[in-house]
Amino acid sequence: RAKSAGGNRYEVADAEADARAITRHGLTTALPMALDRSEFFIEYQPLVHLEDGTVRGAEALVRWLHPQHGVLGPDRFIPLAERTGLIVPLGRWVLEQSVRQAREWQERHRDKLGAGPLRVNVNLSPCQLTHPGLVQDTVDILERAGLEPDTLCLEVTESALIGADDEVLKPLRRLAEMGVDIALDDFGTGYSNLANLRRLPVSVLKLDRSFTQGMQQFPADPVDLRIVEGIVSLAHSLDLTVTVEGVETGAQAEQLRILGCDTAQGWYYARPGPPERLHDLALVDATG
Ligand code: C2E
Ligand code: MG
Ligand code: MG
Ligand code: MG
C-alpha cells in the first residue's frame, strides 16, 4: 500500500513538473515575439524620503501581459530572457521607456514643485553589464529624452558584482563618472566583503527585504537592529545613500528612519502601479 501511495504521489509530482516544463517552454518560445507585439509594460513603485515622507522617484518594474496567462511578474520571464539573450533588447526597451517617463514627470512637475526632480531607478541584469553597447545605449537614450544623467539610477544586484573583475566594472565606472547613480540591489544577500564596497562605483545601497522583515515587531530584534545600524553607518561613512526595500508597515518605516536609512520603498507607501499615479502621489506629498 505504501508503495502504491508513493507511486501516486510520484505521478502527481511528475505531472506538475511536466506542466511547469510545458509552460516554461511555451513562455520561452513566445518571449522573442512579445517585444515586437508590445506585450511588456512597466509599473513604477515610489521611492520615499524617510525623513519627510516625500516621493523622490520610482523604481521601474517590468511586467508581461501574456495573451493566455495574463500578467506575469519578472521572476517568471527575466531568467528566460537572460538565457535566450532577449534581456539585452528588453532591458534597453525598459531603460528607454523609463527615461522618457522620468522626463515626462519632470516636465509636468517643473512649475508646480520646489522639490528636486523625480528620479527613476532601472534594474540591469548581469548580461547587460557585459554587453558592449551598455554605455553608448545609455548615453543615447538619455540624450534623446533630454534627461540629466543624475536623475537616473541603475540597479545591479550584489551577486552580479561579487568577484566582478575590472572589465565588468569599467562600463559602470564610465556611467558613474557621467553622473548616473549605481545602486547595489538586494544588498546583504550575497555574502560580499564589506571592504569590497570601496572598489565598486556604487552610490546607493539597497538593503534587501529580509532586513526589513526583521523590523516587523516593535521593538525589533536587537541583533537585527544592530546589524542594520552597522550597515547604515558603514554606508554613510563611504558616502553611500541607503534605500530599504519591502517596507510593509508604519512600524518598520519608523524603525528604519530611526536607524538612519535615507529612502524607503514598499507596500506601506504604494504597490507598483501606472506612471500617472506617481505624479499624483508626488503632488499630494508636496502640497499636503
Ligand atoms: P527588485 O529589483 O529587488 O525589486 C523589488 C521587488 O520587490 C519587486 O518585485 C517589488 O514589486 C517587490 N516589492 C516592493 N515592495 C514590496 C513589499 O513591501 N513587500 C514585498 N513582499 N515585496 C515588495 P517584482 O516587481 O516582482 O520584481 C522582482 C525582481 O525582478 C526585481 O527585484 C528585479 O530584480 C527584477 N526585475 C524587475 N524589473 C526588471 C527589469 O526591467 N530588468 C531586470 N533585469 N530585472 C528586473
Ligand atoms: Mg531593483
Ligand atoms: Mg531589490
Ligand atoms: Mg529584492
mmCIF file of C-alpha atoms and ligand atoms in Angstrom:
data_model
loop_
_atom_site.group_PDB
_atom_site.id
_atom_site.type_symbol
_atom_site.label_atom_id
_atom_site.label_comp_id
_atom_site.label_asym_id
_atom_site.label_seq_id
_atom_site.Cartn_x
_atom_site.Cartn_y
_atom_site.Cartn_z
ATOM 1 C CA ARG A 1 0.000 0.000 0.000
ATOM 2 C CA ALA A 2 2.748 2.339 0.950
ATOM 3 C CA LYS A 3 4.353 1.623 -2.349
ATOM 4 C CA SER A 4 1.277 2.415 -4.411
ATOM 5 C CA ALA A 5 0.628 5.613 -2.428
ATOM 6 C CA GLY A 6 4.212 6.605 -3.081
ATOM 7 C CA GLY A 7 3.695 5.787 -6.718
ATOM 8 C CA ASN A 8 0.663 8.046 -6.877
ATOM 9 C CA ARG A 9 2.454 10.923 -5.272
ATOM 10 C CA TYR A 10 5.255 10.469 -7.722
ATOM 11 C CA GLU A 11 2.819 10.643 -10.613
ATOM 12 C CA VAL A 12 1.229 13.806 -9.283
ATOM 13 C CA ALA A 13 4.600 15.482 -8.750
ATOM 14 C CA ASP A 14 5.628 14.362 -12.191
ATOM 15 C CA ALA A 15 2.518 15.804 -13.828
ATOM 16 C CA GLU A 16 3.156 19.142 -12.107
ATOM 17 C CA ALA A 17 6.756 19.140 -13.256
ATOM 18 C CA ASP A 18 5.553 18.398 -16.796
ATOM 19 C CA ALA A 19 3.048 21.252 -16.640
ATOM 20 C CA ARG A 20 5.742 23.610 -15.424
ATOM 21 C CA ALA A 21 8.136 22.482 -18.141
ATOM 22 C CA ILE A 22 5.443 22.972 -20.803
ATOM 23 C CA THR A 23 4.625 26.461 -19.539
ATOM 24 C CA ARG A 24 8.300 27.311 -19.395
ATOM 25 C CA HIS A 25 8.778 26.009 -22.911
ATOM 26 C CA GLY A 26 5.726 27.947 -24.106
ATOM 27 C CA LEU A 27 6.949 31.130 -22.473
ATOM 28 C CA THR A 28 10.422 30.700 -23.939
ATOM 29 C CA THR A 29 9.074 30.391 -27.482
ATOM 30 C CA ALA A 30 6.587 33.281 -27.014
ATOM 31 C CA LEU A 31 9.196 35.586 -25.470
ATOM 32 C CA PRO A 32 11.012 36.786 -28.627
ATOM 33 C CA MET A 33 7.696 37.877 -30.205
ATOM 34 C CA ALA A 34 6.417 39.566 -27.078
ATOM 35 C CA LEU A 35 8.666 42.589 -27.506
ATOM 36 C CA ASP A 36 7.522 43.171 -31.112
ATOM 37 C CA ARG A 37 3.913 42.708 -30.056
ATOM 38 C CA SER A 38 4.260 45.298 -27.270
ATOM 39 C CA GLU A 39 3.187 42.837 -24.599
ATOM 40 C CA PHE A 40 5.564 44.240 -21.987
ATOM 41 C CA PHE A 41 4.672 47.151 -19.753
ATOM 42 C CA ILE A 42 6.280 48.880 -16.813
ATOM 43 C CA GLU A 43 4.936 49.622 -13.359
ATOM 44 C CA TYR A 44 6.588 52.200 -11.134
ATOM 45 C CA GLN A 45 6.951 51.939 -7.366
ATOM 46 C CA PRO A 46 7.581 55.153 -5.433
ATOM 47 C CA LEU A 47 10.815 55.804 -3.560
ATOM 48 C CA VAL A 48 10.008 57.805 -0.461
ATOM 49 C CA HIS A 49 12.315 60.002 1.615
ATOM 50 C CA LEU A 50 12.070 58.598 5.145
ATOM 51 C CA GLU A 51 12.671 61.887 6.952
ATOM 52 C CA ASP A 52 9.962 63.985 5.278
ATOM 53 C CA GLY A 53 7.777 61.400 3.531
ATOM 54 C CA THR A 54 8.051 62.973 0.074
ATOM 55 C CA VAL A 55 8.178 60.911 -3.105
ATOM 56 C CA ARG A 56 11.621 61.329 -4.695
ATOM 57 C CA GLY A 57 11.303 58.964 -7.616
ATOM 58 C CA ALA A 58 10.347 55.427 -8.538
ATOM 59 C CA GLU A 59 11.734 52.039 -9.486
ATOM 60 C CA ALA A 60 10.716 50.681 -12.902
ATOM 61 C CA LEU A 61 9.486 47.070 -12.695
ATOM 62 C CA VAL A 62 8.715 45.255 -15.940
ATOM 63 C CA ARG A 63 5.649 43.019 -16.478
ATOM 64 C CA TRP A 64 4.479 40.830 -19.363
ATOM 65 C CA LEU A 65 0.842 40.865 -20.370
ATOM 66 C CA HIS A 66 0.735 37.388 -21.847
ATOM 67 C CA PRO A 67 -2.233 36.766 -24.189
ATOM 68 C CA GLN A 68 -3.104 33.460 -22.464
ATOM 69 C CA HIS A 69 -1.564 33.631 -18.995
ATOM 70 C CA GLY A 70 -2.405 37.214 -18.082
ATOM 71 C CA VAL A 71 0.084 39.452 -16.278
ATOM 72 C CA LEU A 72 3.366 37.694 -15.479
ATOM 73 C CA GLY A 73 5.882 39.095 -12.977
ATOM 74 C CA PRO A 74 9.574 39.435 -13.843
ATOM 75 C CA ASP A 75 10.527 36.355 -11.825
ATOM 76 C CA ARG A 76 8.596 34.280 -14.401
ATOM 77 C CA PHE A 77 10.363 35.575 -17.504
ATOM 78 C CA ILE A 78 13.563 37.525 -16.717
ATOM 79 C CA PRO A 79 15.540 34.288 -16.157
ATOM 80 C CA LEU A 80 14.255 33.013 -19.534
ATOM 81 C CA ALA A 81 15.121 36.316 -21.190
ATOM 82 C CA GLU A 82 18.618 36.065 -19.727
ATOM 83 C CA ARG A 83 19.059 32.541 -21.041
ATOM 84 C CA THR A 84 17.838 33.404 -24.543
ATOM 85 C CA GLY A 85 19.630 36.738 -24.847
ATOM 86 C CA LEU A 86 16.374 38.693 -25.186
ATOM 87 C CA ILE A 87 17.299 40.521 -21.992
ATOM 88 C CA VAL A 88 19.561 42.874 -23.944
ATOM 89 C CA PRO A 89 16.845 44.352 -26.236
ATOM 90 C CA LEU A 90 14.233 44.019 -23.461
ATOM 91 C CA GLY A 91 16.482 45.797 -20.967
ATOM 92 C CA ARG A 92 17.178 48.529 -23.495
ATOM 93 C CA TRP A 93 13.433 48.957 -24.037
ATOM 94 C CA VAL A 94 12.814 49.216 -20.271
ATOM 95 C CA LEU A 95 15.577 51.805 -19.971
ATOM 96 C CA GLU A 96 14.255 53.874 -22.874
ATOM 97 C CA GLN A 97 10.652 53.841 -21.598
ATOM 98 C CA SER A 98 11.696 54.661 -18.038
ATOM 99 C CA VAL A 99 13.980 57.522 -19.036
ATOM 100 C CA ARG A 100 11.229 59.040 -21.203
ATOM 101 C CA GLN A 101 8.800 58.610 -18.342
ATOM 102 C CA ALA A 102 11.130 60.393 -15.929
ATOM 103 C CA ARG A 103 11.454 63.235 -18.393
ATOM 104 C CA GLU A 104 7.670 63.494 -18.594
ATOM 105 C CA TRP A 105 7.307 63.557 -14.794
ATOM 106 C CA GLN A 106 9.821 66.355 -14.660
ATOM 107 C CA GLU A 107 8.047 68.420 -17.276
ATOM 108 C CA ARG A 108 4.720 68.119 -15.506
ATOM 109 C CA HIS A 109 6.345 68.991 -12.190
ATOM 110 C CA ARG A 110 8.617 71.821 -13.175
ATOM 111 C CA ASP A 111 6.428 74.778 -12.272
ATOM 112 C CA LYS A 112 4.462 73.115 -9.531
ATOM 113 C CA LEU A 113 7.122 71.922 -7.144
ATOM 114 C CA GLY A 114 10.089 73.360 -5.353
ATOM 115 C CA ALA A 115 11.357 69.839 -4.709
ATOM 116 C CA GLY A 116 14.108 68.275 -6.796
ATOM 117 C CA PRO A 117 13.359 66.343 -9.992
ATOM 118 C CA LEU A 118 11.700 62.937 -9.754
ATOM 119 C CA ARG A 119 14.269 60.253 -10.360
ATOM 120 C CA VAL A 120 13.937 56.829 -11.958
ATOM 121 C CA ASN A 121 15.617 53.545 -10.993
ATOM 122 C CA VAL A 122 16.094 50.828 -13.617
ATOM 123 C CA ASN A 123 17.255 47.245 -12.961
ATOM 124 C CA LEU A 124 20.152 45.880 -15.015
ATOM 125 C CA SER A 125 20.748 42.187 -15.459
ATOM 126 C CA PRO A 126 24.315 40.793 -15.392
ATOM 127 C CA CYS A 127 24.066 40.055 -19.157
ATOM 128 C CA GLN A 128 23.527 43.759 -19.843
ATOM 129 C CA LEU A 129 26.629 44.614 -17.806
ATOM 130 C CA THR A 130 28.847 42.533 -20.053
ATOM 131 C CA HIS A 131 27.144 43.675 -23.254
ATOM 132 C CA PRO A 132 29.469 46.104 -25.099
ATOM 133 C CA GLY A 133 26.659 48.537 -26.031
ATOM 134 C CA LEU A 134 25.629 49.441 -22.486
ATOM 135 C CA VAL A 135 27.379 52.789 -22.071
ATOM 136 C CA GLN A 136 26.630 54.123 -25.566
ATOM 137 C CA ASP A 137 22.997 52.946 -25.441
ATOM 138 C CA THR A 138 22.511 54.692 -22.112
ATOM 139 C CA VAL A 139 24.131 57.919 -23.340
ATOM 140 C CA ASP A 140 21.935 57.874 -26.476
ATOM 141 C CA ILE A 141 18.760 57.191 -24.527
ATOM 142 C CA LEU A 142 19.449 59.998 -22.050
ATOM 143 C CA GLU A 143 20.257 62.427 -24.858
ATOM 144 C CA ARG A 144 17.218 61.550 -26.941
ATOM 145 C CA ALA A 145 14.965 62.117 -23.939
ATOM 146 C CA GLY A 146 16.858 65.176 -22.712
ATOM 147 C CA LEU A 147 17.215 63.732 -19.218
ATOM 148 C CA GLU A 148 20.088 64.684 -16.917
ATOM 149 C CA PRO A 149 22.236 61.602 -16.074
ATOM 150 C CA ASP A 150 21.967 62.340 -12.361
ATOM 151 C CA THR A 151 18.229 61.641 -12.365
ATOM 152 C CA LEU A 152 18.855 58.047 -13.494
ATOM 153 C CA CYS A 153 19.872 55.254 -11.132
ATOM 154 C CA LEU A 154 20.850 51.824 -12.434
ATOM 155 C CA GLU A 155 20.333 48.933 -10.020
ATOM 156 C CA VAL A 156 22.732 46.000 -10.142
ATOM 157 C CA THR A 157 22.459 43.088 -7.740
ATOM 158 C CA GLU A 158 25.179 42.430 -5.259
ATOM 159 C CA SER A 159 25.569 38.886 -6.603
ATOM 160 C CA ALA A 160 26.241 40.237 -10.132
ATOM 161 C CA LEU A 161 29.190 42.247 -8.824
ATOM 162 C CA ILE A 162 30.721 39.685 -6.480
ATOM 163 C CA GLY A 163 34.082 38.827 -7.877
ATOM 164 C CA ALA A 164 33.495 41.135 -10.849
ATOM 165 C CA ASP A 165 36.805 41.993 -12.475
ATOM 166 C CA ASP A 166 37.794 45.434 -13.750
ATOM 167 C CA GLU A 167 36.495 44.667 -17.256
ATOM 168 C CA VAL A 168 32.978 44.235 -15.885
ATOM 169 C CA LEU A 169 33.251 47.298 -13.632
ATOM 170 C CA LYS A 170 34.577 49.575 -16.369
ATOM 171 C CA PRO A 171 31.220 50.416 -18.023
ATOM 172 C CA LEU A 172 29.655 51.050 -14.613
ATOM 173 C CA ARG A 173 32.550 53.360 -13.759
ATOM 174 C CA ARG A 174 32.049 55.262 -17.013
ATOM 175 C CA LEU A 175 28.349 55.688 -16.238
ATOM 176 C CA ALA A 176 29.086 56.771 -12.675
ATOM 177 C CA GLU A 177 31.568 59.380 -13.953
ATOM 178 C CA MET A 178 28.814 60.765 -16.191
ATOM 179 C CA GLY A 179 26.683 61.237 -13.086
ATOM 180 C CA VAL A 180 24.436 58.176 -13.293
ATOM 181 C CA ASP A 181 23.850 56.671 -9.843
ATOM 182 C CA ILE A 182 24.630 53.000 -9.440
ATOM 183 C CA ALA A 183 22.741 51.100 -6.730
ATOM 184 C CA LEU A 184 23.738 47.782 -5.223
ATOM 185 C CA ASP A 185 20.399 45.910 -5.187
ATOM 186 C CA ASP A 186 19.358 43.212 -2.690
ATOM 187 C CA PHE A 187 22.336 44.137 -0.530
ATOM 188 C CA GLY A 188 23.050 41.718 2.302
ATOM 189 C CA THR A 189 22.077 38.549 0.441
ATOM 190 C CA GLY A 190 25.297 37.990 -1.487
ATOM 191 C CA TYR A 191 27.953 37.469 1.171
ATOM 192 C CA SER A 192 30.094 40.199 -0.302
ATOM 193 C CA ASN A 193 33.035 41.501 1.592
ATOM 194 C CA LEU A 194 32.062 44.857 3.064
ATOM 195 C CA ALA A 195 35.533 46.226 2.366
ATOM 196 C CA ASN A 196 34.877 45.367 -1.277
ATOM 197 C CA LEU A 197 32.365 48.212 -1.445
ATOM 198 C CA ARG A 198 35.216 50.692 -1.771
ATOM 199 C CA ARG A 199 36.184 49.171 -5.091
ATOM 200 C CA LEU A 200 32.684 49.370 -6.603
ATOM 201 C CA PRO A 201 31.413 52.519 -8.357
ATOM 202 C CA VAL A 202 28.164 52.495 -6.366
ATOM 203 C CA SER A 203 26.493 55.423 -4.629
ATOM 204 C CA VAL A 204 23.380 53.692 -3.258
ATOM 205 C CA LEU A 205 22.925 50.571 -1.140
ATOM 206 C CA LYS A 206 19.531 48.900 -1.404
ATOM 207 C CA LEU A 207 19.113 46.875 1.734
ATOM 208 C CA ASP A 208 17.354 43.592 0.978
ATOM 209 C CA ARG A 209 13.779 42.961 2.085
ATOM 210 C CA SER A 210 14.954 40.277 4.525
ATOM 211 C CA PHE A 211 16.315 43.026 6.803
ATOM 212 C CA THR A 212 13.042 44.930 6.660
ATOM 213 C CA GLN A 213 11.178 41.744 7.623
ATOM 214 C CA GLY A 214 13.279 41.645 10.801
ATOM 215 C CA MET A 215 11.785 45.026 11.763
ATOM 216 C CA GLN A 216 8.201 43.734 11.752
ATOM 217 C CA GLN A 217 7.735 43.633 15.515
ATOM 218 C CA PHE A 218 8.131 46.705 17.647
ATOM 219 C CA PRO A 219 10.616 46.757 19.273
ATOM 220 C CA ALA A 220 12.549 44.774 16.673
ATOM 221 C CA ASP A 221 15.047 42.047 17.442
ATOM 222 C CA PRO A 222 18.058 43.853 18.979
ATOM 223 C CA VAL A 223 20.564 41.875 16.901
ATOM 224 C CA ASP A 224 18.731 42.739 13.674
ATOM 225 C CA LEU A 225 18.713 46.372 14.756
ATOM 226 C CA ARG A 226 22.440 46.388 15.387
ATOM 227 C CA ILE A 227 23.210 44.741 12.049
ATOM 228 C CA VAL A 228 21.203 47.336 10.129
ATOM 229 C CA GLU A 229 22.675 50.122 12.247
ATOM 230 C CA GLY A 230 26.173 48.868 11.400
ATOM 231 C CA ILE A 231 25.454 48.655 7.678
ATOM 232 C CA VAL A 232 23.936 52.151 7.639
ATOM 233 C CA SER A 233 26.863 53.715 9.458
ATOM 234 C CA LEU A 234 29.370 51.952 7.220
ATOM 235 C CA ALA A 235 27.419 53.013 4.108
ATOM 236 C CA HIS A 236 27.244 56.631 5.263
ATOM 237 C CA SER A 237 30.943 56.695 6.103
ATOM 238 C CA LEU A 238 31.568 55.646 2.485
ATOM 239 C CA ASP A 239 29.193 58.389 1.254
ATOM 240 C CA LEU A 240 26.559 55.927 0.134
ATOM 241 C CA THR A 241 22.827 56.522 0.383
ATOM 242 C CA VAL A 242 20.769 53.730 1.963
ATOM 243 C CA THR A 243 17.439 52.649 0.478
ATOM 244 C CA VAL A 244 15.328 49.957 2.138
ATOM 245 C CA GLU A 245 13.047 47.624 0.213
ATOM 246 C CA GLY A 246 9.891 45.819 1.285
ATOM 247 C CA VAL A 247 8.571 48.283 3.869
ATOM 248 C CA GLU A 248 5.065 46.982 4.591
ATOM 249 C CA THR A 249 4.146 48.668 7.906
ATOM 250 C CA GLY A 250 4.452 52.033 9.591
ATOM 251 C CA ALA A 251 6.389 50.408 12.448
ATOM 252 C CA GLN A 252 9.044 49.214 10.009
ATOM 253 C CA ALA A 253 9.271 52.643 8.416
ATOM 254 C CA GLU A 254 9.715 54.265 11.827
ATOM 255 C CA GLN A 255 12.424 51.817 12.960
ATOM 256 C CA LEU A 256 14.314 52.227 9.694
ATOM 257 C CA ARG A 257 14.059 56.001 9.877
ATOM 258 C CA ILE A 258 15.470 55.981 13.424
ATOM 259 C CA LEU A 259 18.294 53.729 12.221
ATOM 260 C CA GLY A 260 19.242 56.428 9.717
ATOM 261 C CA CYS A 261 18.096 54.855 6.435
ATOM 262 C CA ASP A 262 17.536 57.526 3.792
ATOM 263 C CA THR A 263 14.902 56.233 1.390
ATOM 264 C CA ALA A 264 12.216 53.558 1.543
ATOM 265 C CA GLN A 265 10.143 51.551 -0.875
ATOM 266 C CA GLY A 266 7.315 49.124 -0.160
ATOM 267 C CA TRP A 267 3.616 48.353 0.006
ATOM 268 C CA TYR A 268 3.204 50.582 3.060
ATOM 269 C CA TYR A 269 3.682 53.555 0.721
ATOM 270 C CA ALA A 270 2.444 52.139 -2.563
ATOM 271 C CA ARG A 271 2.439 48.997 -4.666
ATOM 272 C CA PRO A 272 3.992 49.232 -8.122
ATOM 273 C CA GLY A 273 1.498 50.996 -10.422
ATOM 274 C CA PRO A 274 0.999 53.018 -13.596
ATOM 275 C CA PRO A 275 3.220 56.053 -14.202
ATOM 276 C CA GLU A 276 0.424 58.636 -13.816
ATOM 277 C CA ARG A 277 -0.057 57.580 -10.220
ATOM 278 C CA LEU A 278 3.477 58.543 -9.276
ATOM 279 C CA HIS A 279 2.792 62.034 -10.447
ATOM 280 C CA ASP A 280 -0.317 62.260 -8.261
ATOM 281 C CA LEU A 281 1.450 60.832 -5.212
ATOM 282 C CA ALA A 282 4.324 63.261 -5.590
ATOM 283 C CA LEU A 283 1.928 66.209 -5.836
ATOM 284 C CA VAL A 284 -0.062 65.171 -2.768
ATOM 285 C CA ASP A 285 3.102 64.862 -0.702
ATOM 286 C CA ALA A 286 4.456 68.189 -1.800
ATOM 287 C CA THR A 287 1.308 70.181 -1.136
ATOM 288 C CA GLY A 288 -0.328 68.269 1.717
HETATM 289 P P1 C2E B 1 13.963 44.082 -7.081
HETATM 290 O O1 C2E B 1 14.731 44.948 -8.001
HETATM 291 O O2 C2E B 1 14.579 43.774 -5.759
HETATM 292 O O3 C2E B 1 12.540 44.782 -6.932
HETATM 293 C C1 C2E B 1 11.783 44.785 -5.751
HETATM 294 C C2 C2E B 1 10.715 43.722 -5.761
HETATM 295 O O4 C2E B 1 10.043 43.721 -4.511
HETATM 296 C C3 C2E B 1 9.603 43.954 -6.801
HETATM 297 O O5 C2E B 1 9.134 42.684 -7.238
HETATM 298 C C4 C2E B 1 8.541 44.665 -5.988
HETATM 299 O O6 C2E B 1 7.242 44.560 -6.557
HETATM 300 C C5 C2E B 1 8.640 43.905 -4.690
HETATM 301 N N1 C2E B 1 8.144 44.684 -3.550
HETATM 302 C C6 C2E B 1 8.092 46.020 -3.417
HETATM 303 N N2 C2E B 1 7.618 46.392 -2.211
HETATM 304 C C7 C2E B 1 7.344 45.257 -1.548
HETATM 305 C C8 C2E B 1 6.815 44.983 -0.221
HETATM 306 O O7 C2E B 1 6.524 45.875 0.575
HETATM 307 N N3 C2E B 1 6.690 43.676 0.120
HETATM 308 C C9 C2E B 1 7.007 42.659 -0.734
HETATM 309 N N4 C2E B 1 6.832 41.404 -0.304
HETATM 310 N N5 C2E B 1 7.518 42.878 -1.983
HETATM 311 C C10 C2E B 1 7.678 44.159 -2.384
HETATM 312 P P2 C2E B 1 8.873 42.369 -8.778
HETATM 313 O O8 C2E B 1 8.242 43.536 -9.450
HETATM 314 O O9 C2E B 1 8.177 41.050 -8.838
HETATM 315 O O10 C2E B 1 10.340 42.223 -9.345
HETATM 316 C C11 C2E B 1 11.162 41.153 -8.956
HETATM 317 C C12 C2E B 1 12.564 41.317 -9.469
HETATM 318 O O11 C2E B 1 12.606 41.246 -10.898
HETATM 319 C C13 C2E B 1 13.187 42.670 -9.137
HETATM 320 O O12 C2E B 1 13.638 42.660 -7.807
HETATM 321 C C14 C2E B 1 14.299 42.741 -10.160
HETATM 322 O O13 C2E B 1 15.430 42.027 -9.717
HETATM 323 C C15 C2E B 1 13.698 42.001 -11.348
HETATM 324 N N6 C2E B 1 13.257 42.989 -12.352
HETATM 325 C C16 C2E B 1 12.140 43.740 -12.393
HETATM 326 N N7 C2E B 1 12.122 44.545 -13.494
HETATM 327 C C17 C2E B 1 13.286 44.295 -14.157
HETATM 328 C C18 C2E B 1 13.886 44.804 -15.377
HETATM 329 O O14 C2E B 1 13.358 45.686 -16.075
HETATM 330 N N8 C2E B 1 15.106 44.287 -15.734
HETATM 331 C C19 C2E B 1 15.733 43.319 -14.985
HETATM 332 N N9 C2E B 1 16.921 42.853 -15.404
HETATM 333 N N10 C2E B 1 15.211 42.834 -13.852
HETATM 334 C C20 C2E B 1 14.004 43.302 -13.439
HETATM 335 MG MG MG B 2 15.682 46.634 -8.007
HETATM 336 MG MG MG B 3 15.871 44.925 -4.726
HETATM 337 MG MG MG B 4 14.881 42.353 -3.578
#
